[in-house]
Coordinates of C-alpha atoms in Angstrom, one line a residue:
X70 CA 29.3 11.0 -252.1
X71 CA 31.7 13.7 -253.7
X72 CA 34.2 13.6 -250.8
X73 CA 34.1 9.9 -250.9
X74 CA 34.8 9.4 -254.5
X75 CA 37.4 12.0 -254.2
X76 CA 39.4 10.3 -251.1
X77 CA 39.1 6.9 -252.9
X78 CA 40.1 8.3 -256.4
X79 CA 43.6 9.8 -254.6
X80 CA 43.7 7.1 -251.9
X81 CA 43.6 9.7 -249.3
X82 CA 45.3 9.1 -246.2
X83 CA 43.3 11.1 -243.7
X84 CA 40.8 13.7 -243.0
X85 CA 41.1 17.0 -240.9
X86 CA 37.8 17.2 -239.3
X87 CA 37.8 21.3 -238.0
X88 CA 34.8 20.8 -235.2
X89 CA 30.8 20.8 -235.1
X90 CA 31.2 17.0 -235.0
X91 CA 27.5 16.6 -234.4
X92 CA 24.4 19.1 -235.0
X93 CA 20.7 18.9 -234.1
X94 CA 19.5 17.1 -236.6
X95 CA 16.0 16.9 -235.8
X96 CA 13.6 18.9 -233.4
X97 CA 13.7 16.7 -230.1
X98 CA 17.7 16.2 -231.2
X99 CA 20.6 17.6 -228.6
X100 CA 23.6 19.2 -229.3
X101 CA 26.8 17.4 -229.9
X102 CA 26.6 14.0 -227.8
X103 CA 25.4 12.9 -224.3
X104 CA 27.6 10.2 -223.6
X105 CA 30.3 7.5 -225.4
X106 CA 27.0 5.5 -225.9
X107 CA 24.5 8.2 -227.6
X108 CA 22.8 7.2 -230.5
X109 CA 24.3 9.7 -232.6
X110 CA 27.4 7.9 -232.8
X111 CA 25.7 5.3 -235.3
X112 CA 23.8 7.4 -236.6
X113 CA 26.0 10.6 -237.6
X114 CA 29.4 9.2 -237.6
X115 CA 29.1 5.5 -237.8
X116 CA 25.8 5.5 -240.2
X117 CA 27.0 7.9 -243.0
X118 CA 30.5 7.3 -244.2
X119 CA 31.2 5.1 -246.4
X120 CA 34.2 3.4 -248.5
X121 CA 37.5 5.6 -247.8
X122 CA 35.9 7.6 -245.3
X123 CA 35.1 5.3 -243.3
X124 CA 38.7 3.1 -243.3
X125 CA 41.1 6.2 -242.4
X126 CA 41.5 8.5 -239.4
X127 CA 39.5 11.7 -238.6
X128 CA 41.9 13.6 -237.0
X129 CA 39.8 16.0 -235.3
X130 CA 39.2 19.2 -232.9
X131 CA 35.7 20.2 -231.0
X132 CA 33.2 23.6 -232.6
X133 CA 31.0 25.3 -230.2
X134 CA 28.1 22.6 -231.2
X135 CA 30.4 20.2 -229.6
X136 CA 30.7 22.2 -226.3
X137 CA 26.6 22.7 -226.4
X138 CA 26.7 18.6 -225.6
X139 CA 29.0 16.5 -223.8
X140 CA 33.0 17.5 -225.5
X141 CA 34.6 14.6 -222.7
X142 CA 32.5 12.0 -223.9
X143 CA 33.9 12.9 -227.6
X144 CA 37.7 12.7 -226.2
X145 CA 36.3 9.5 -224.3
X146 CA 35.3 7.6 -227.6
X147 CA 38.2 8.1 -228.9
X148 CA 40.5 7.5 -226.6
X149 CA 38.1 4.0 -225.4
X150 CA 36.1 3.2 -227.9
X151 CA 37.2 4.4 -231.8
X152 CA 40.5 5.9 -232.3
X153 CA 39.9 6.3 -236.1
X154 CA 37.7 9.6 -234.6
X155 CA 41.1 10.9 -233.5
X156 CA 40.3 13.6 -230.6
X157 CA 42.6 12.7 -227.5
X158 CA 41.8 15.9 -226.0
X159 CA 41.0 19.2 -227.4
X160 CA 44.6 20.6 -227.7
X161 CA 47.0 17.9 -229.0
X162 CA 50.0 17.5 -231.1
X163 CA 51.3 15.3 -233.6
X164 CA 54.2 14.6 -235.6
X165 CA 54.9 12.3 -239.3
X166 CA 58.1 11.6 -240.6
X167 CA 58.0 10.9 -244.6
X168 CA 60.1 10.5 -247.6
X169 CA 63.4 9.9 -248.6
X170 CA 64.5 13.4 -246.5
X171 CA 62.7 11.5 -243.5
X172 CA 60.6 15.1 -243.6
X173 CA 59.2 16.4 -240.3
X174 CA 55.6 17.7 -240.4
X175 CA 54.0 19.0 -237.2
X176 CA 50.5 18.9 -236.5
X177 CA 49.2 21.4 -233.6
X178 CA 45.2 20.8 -232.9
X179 CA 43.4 23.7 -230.7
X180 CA 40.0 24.6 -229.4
X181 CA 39.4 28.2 -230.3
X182 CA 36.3 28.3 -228.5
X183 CA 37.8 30.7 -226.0
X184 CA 39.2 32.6 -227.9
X185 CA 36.4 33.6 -230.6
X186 CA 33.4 34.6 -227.9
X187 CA 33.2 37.6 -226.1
X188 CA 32.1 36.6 -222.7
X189 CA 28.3 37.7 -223.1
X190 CA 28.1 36.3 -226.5
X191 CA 25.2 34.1 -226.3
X192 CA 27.1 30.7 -228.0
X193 CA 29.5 31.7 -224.8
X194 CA 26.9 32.1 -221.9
X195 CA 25.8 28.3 -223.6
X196 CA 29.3 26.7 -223.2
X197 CA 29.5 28.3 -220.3
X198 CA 28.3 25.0 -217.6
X199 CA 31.1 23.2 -219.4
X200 CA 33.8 25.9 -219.8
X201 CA 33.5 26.0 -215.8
X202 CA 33.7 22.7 -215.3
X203 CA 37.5 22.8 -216.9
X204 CA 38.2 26.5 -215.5
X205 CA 38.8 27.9 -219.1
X206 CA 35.9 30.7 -218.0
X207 CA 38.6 33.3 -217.4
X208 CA 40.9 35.3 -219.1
X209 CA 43.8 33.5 -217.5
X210 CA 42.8 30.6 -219.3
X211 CA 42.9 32.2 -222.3
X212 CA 46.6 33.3 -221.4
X213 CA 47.6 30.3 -220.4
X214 CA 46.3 28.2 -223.9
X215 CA 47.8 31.4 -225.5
X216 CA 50.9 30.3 -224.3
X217 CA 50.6 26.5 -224.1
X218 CA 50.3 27.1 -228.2
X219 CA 53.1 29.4 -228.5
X220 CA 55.4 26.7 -226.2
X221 CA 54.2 23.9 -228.9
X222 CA 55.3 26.2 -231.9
X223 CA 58.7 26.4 -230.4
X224 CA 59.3 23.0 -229.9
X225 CA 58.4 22.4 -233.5
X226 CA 60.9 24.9 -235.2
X227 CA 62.8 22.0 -236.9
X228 CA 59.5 20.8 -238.5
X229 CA 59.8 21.7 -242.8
X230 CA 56.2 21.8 -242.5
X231 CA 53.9 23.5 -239.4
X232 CA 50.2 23.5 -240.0
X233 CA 47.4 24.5 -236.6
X234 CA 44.0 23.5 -237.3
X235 CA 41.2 24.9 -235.1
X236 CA 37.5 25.2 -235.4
X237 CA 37.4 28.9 -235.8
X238 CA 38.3 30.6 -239.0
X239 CA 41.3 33.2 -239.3
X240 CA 40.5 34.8 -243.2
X241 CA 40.6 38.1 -243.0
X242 CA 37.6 39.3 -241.4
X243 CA 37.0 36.8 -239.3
X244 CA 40.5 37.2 -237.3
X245 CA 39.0 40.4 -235.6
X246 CA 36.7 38.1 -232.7
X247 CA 38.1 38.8 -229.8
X248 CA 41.1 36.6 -229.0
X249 CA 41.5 35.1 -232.3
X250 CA 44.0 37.7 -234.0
X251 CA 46.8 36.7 -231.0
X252 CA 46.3 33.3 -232.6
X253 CA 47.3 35.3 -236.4
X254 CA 50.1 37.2 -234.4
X255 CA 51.6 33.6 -233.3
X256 CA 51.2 31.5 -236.4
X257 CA 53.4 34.3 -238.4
X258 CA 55.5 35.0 -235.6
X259 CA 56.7 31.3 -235.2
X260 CA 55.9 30.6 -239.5
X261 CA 53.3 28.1 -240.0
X262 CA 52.8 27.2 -243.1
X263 CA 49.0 27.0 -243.1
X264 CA 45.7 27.2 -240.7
X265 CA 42.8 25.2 -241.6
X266 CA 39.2 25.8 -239.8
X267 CA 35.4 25.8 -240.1
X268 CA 32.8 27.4 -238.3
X269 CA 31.9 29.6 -241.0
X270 CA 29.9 28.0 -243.7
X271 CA 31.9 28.7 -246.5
X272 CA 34.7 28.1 -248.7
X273 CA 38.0 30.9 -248.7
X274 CA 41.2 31.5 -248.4
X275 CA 43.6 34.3 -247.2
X276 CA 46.9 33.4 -249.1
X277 CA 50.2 34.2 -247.6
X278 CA 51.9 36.7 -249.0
X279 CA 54.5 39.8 -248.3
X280 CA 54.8 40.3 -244.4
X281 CA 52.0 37.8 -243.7
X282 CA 53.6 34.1 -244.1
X283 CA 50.7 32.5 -243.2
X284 CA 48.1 30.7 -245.6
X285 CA 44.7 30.8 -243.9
X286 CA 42.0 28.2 -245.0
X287 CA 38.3 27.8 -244.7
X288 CA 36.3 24.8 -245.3
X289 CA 32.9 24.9 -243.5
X290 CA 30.4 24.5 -246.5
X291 CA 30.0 20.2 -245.8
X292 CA 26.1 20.1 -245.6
X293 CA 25.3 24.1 -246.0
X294 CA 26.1 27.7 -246.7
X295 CA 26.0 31.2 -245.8
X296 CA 27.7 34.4 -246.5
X297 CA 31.9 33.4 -245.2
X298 CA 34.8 35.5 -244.0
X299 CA 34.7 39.4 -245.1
X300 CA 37.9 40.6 -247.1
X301 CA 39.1 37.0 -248.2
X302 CA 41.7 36.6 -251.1
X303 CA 38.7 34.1 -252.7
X304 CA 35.6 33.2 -251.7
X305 CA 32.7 30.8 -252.9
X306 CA 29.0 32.3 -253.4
X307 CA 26.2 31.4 -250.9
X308 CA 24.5 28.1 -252.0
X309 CA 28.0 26.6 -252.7
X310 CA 28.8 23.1 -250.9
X311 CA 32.2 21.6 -251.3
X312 CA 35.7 21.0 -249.6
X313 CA 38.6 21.8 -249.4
X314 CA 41.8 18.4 -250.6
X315 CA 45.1 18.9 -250.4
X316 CA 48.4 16.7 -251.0
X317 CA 51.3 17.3 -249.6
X318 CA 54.9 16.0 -250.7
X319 CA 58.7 17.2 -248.9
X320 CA 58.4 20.0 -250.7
X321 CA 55.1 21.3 -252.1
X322 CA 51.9 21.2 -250.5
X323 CA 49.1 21.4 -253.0
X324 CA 45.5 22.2 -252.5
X325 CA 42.1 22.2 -254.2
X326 CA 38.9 23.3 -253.2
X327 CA 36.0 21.2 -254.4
X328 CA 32.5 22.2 -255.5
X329 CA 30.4 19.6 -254.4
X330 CA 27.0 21.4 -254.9
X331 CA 26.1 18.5 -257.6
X332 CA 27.4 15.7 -255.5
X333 CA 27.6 13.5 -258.8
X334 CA 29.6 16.3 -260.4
X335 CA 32.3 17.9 -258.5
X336 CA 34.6 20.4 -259.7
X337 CA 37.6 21.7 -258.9
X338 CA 36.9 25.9 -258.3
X339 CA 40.1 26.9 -257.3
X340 CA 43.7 25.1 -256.7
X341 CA 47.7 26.4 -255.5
X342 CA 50.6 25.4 -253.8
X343 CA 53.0 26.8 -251.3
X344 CA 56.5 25.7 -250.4
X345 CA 57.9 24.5 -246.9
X346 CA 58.3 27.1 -244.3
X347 CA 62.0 28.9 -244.7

């Protein structure tokens, strides 16, 4: 109700869904979906937004729930069925042009899966069926999306704005899994403005700041909590639900996060800007 009443209060454009599109819900549920015709479709996605939500784009990227289940019949749907879930594969980019500067902002989408599990992590050995299936069970595969990201950041260096979302968060802490910090070494390298995840459920923030560029985001706390990212610049306390709004303009990008807790009053907990990338 909170994030509803917040996107139709600002008239928000669109969402950036960061992954776990679809939990076990109940005791005889499954992970993620079966197929472009599971019930969960009506019942998760379909059945609960409502107003705003449920008019724009979800423009969205895959968790490791999602890879429990069936992650091709989610790039299915929306390539067949609902493009407003916007997932036309599980690393995609996208570009918008705005304002009177005609402003370019670039949009890079990535499945972090890979890169957050050590290979006998349990969540891994669990993706692993489907994993194999596209041959992203090896450490070439991680290479090679290593570099398929890096090519994408080149090609947008004449973007004002660069912002990677992904389902795994990069706050402090949490960079140290595995792969994850070659992701950190890229996104300052080639200057993105801002990473936005999940996974964790939690609400932080690294900011960027002398010899780090890079502003790291956290918004996993939708429908519970538990203890987030070690080491972040800010953090909210276990027990806190919320999200994390942001506008953005040619040249200031402003963000909020929301408490949420008391769905019939939310609160703004902690806000700031940053400017385009130099």
């Amino acid at each position: 109700m909170a994030m509803r009443d917040w996107a139709e209060s600002y008239d928000s454009d669109f969402i950036i869904n960061t992954g776990d599109n679809f939990y076990i819900s109940y005791d005889e549920d499954h992970e993620g979906v079966k197929s472009v015709n599971d019930p969960k479709w009506n019942r998760i996605w379909n059945g609960i937004y409502k107003g705003r939500l449920a008019e724009i784009v979800w423009y969205s990227v895959v968790g490791n729930h999602d890879w429990y289940g069936n992650v091709t019949a989610q790039v299915d749907y929306s390539l067949n069925y609902d493009e407003r879930f916007f997932l036309p594969s599980t690393y995609y980019v996208r570009e918008s042009y705005f304002g009177s500067k005609i402003t370019k902002v670039a949009w890079i989408h990535i499945d972090t899966n890979i890169f957050y599990y050590e290979p006998l992590d349990p969540d891994k050995v669990n993706m692993l069926p489907q994993l194999k299936r596209f041959g992203w069970n090896t450490i070439k595969a991680i290479e090679d999306k290593l570099k398929w990201i890096e090519d994408r950041l080149i090609e947008q260096q004449n973007s004002t704005w660069i912002f990677v979302v992904g389902h795994h968060p990069l706050v402090a802490a949490c960079a140290k899994k595995y792969y994850m910090g070659r992701l950190r070494l890229l996104f300052e390298k080639y200057r993105v403005d801002a990473y936005f995840a999940g996974h964790e459920h939690n609400l932080a923030i690294e900011t960027a700041k002398d010899g780090q560029p890079v502003t790291y985001f956290l918004s996993g706390a939708g429908s519970k909590t538990f203890v987030g990212c070690n080491e972040s610049d800010w953090g909210t306390p276990v027990g806190t639900l919320g999200f994390l709004h942001t506008i953005l303009t040619e040249d200031k990008f402003t963000y909020e996060f929301i408490d949420s807790t008391t769905a019939l009053d939310p609160k703004i907990v902690y806000t700031g800007s940053l400017t385009p990338r130099p």
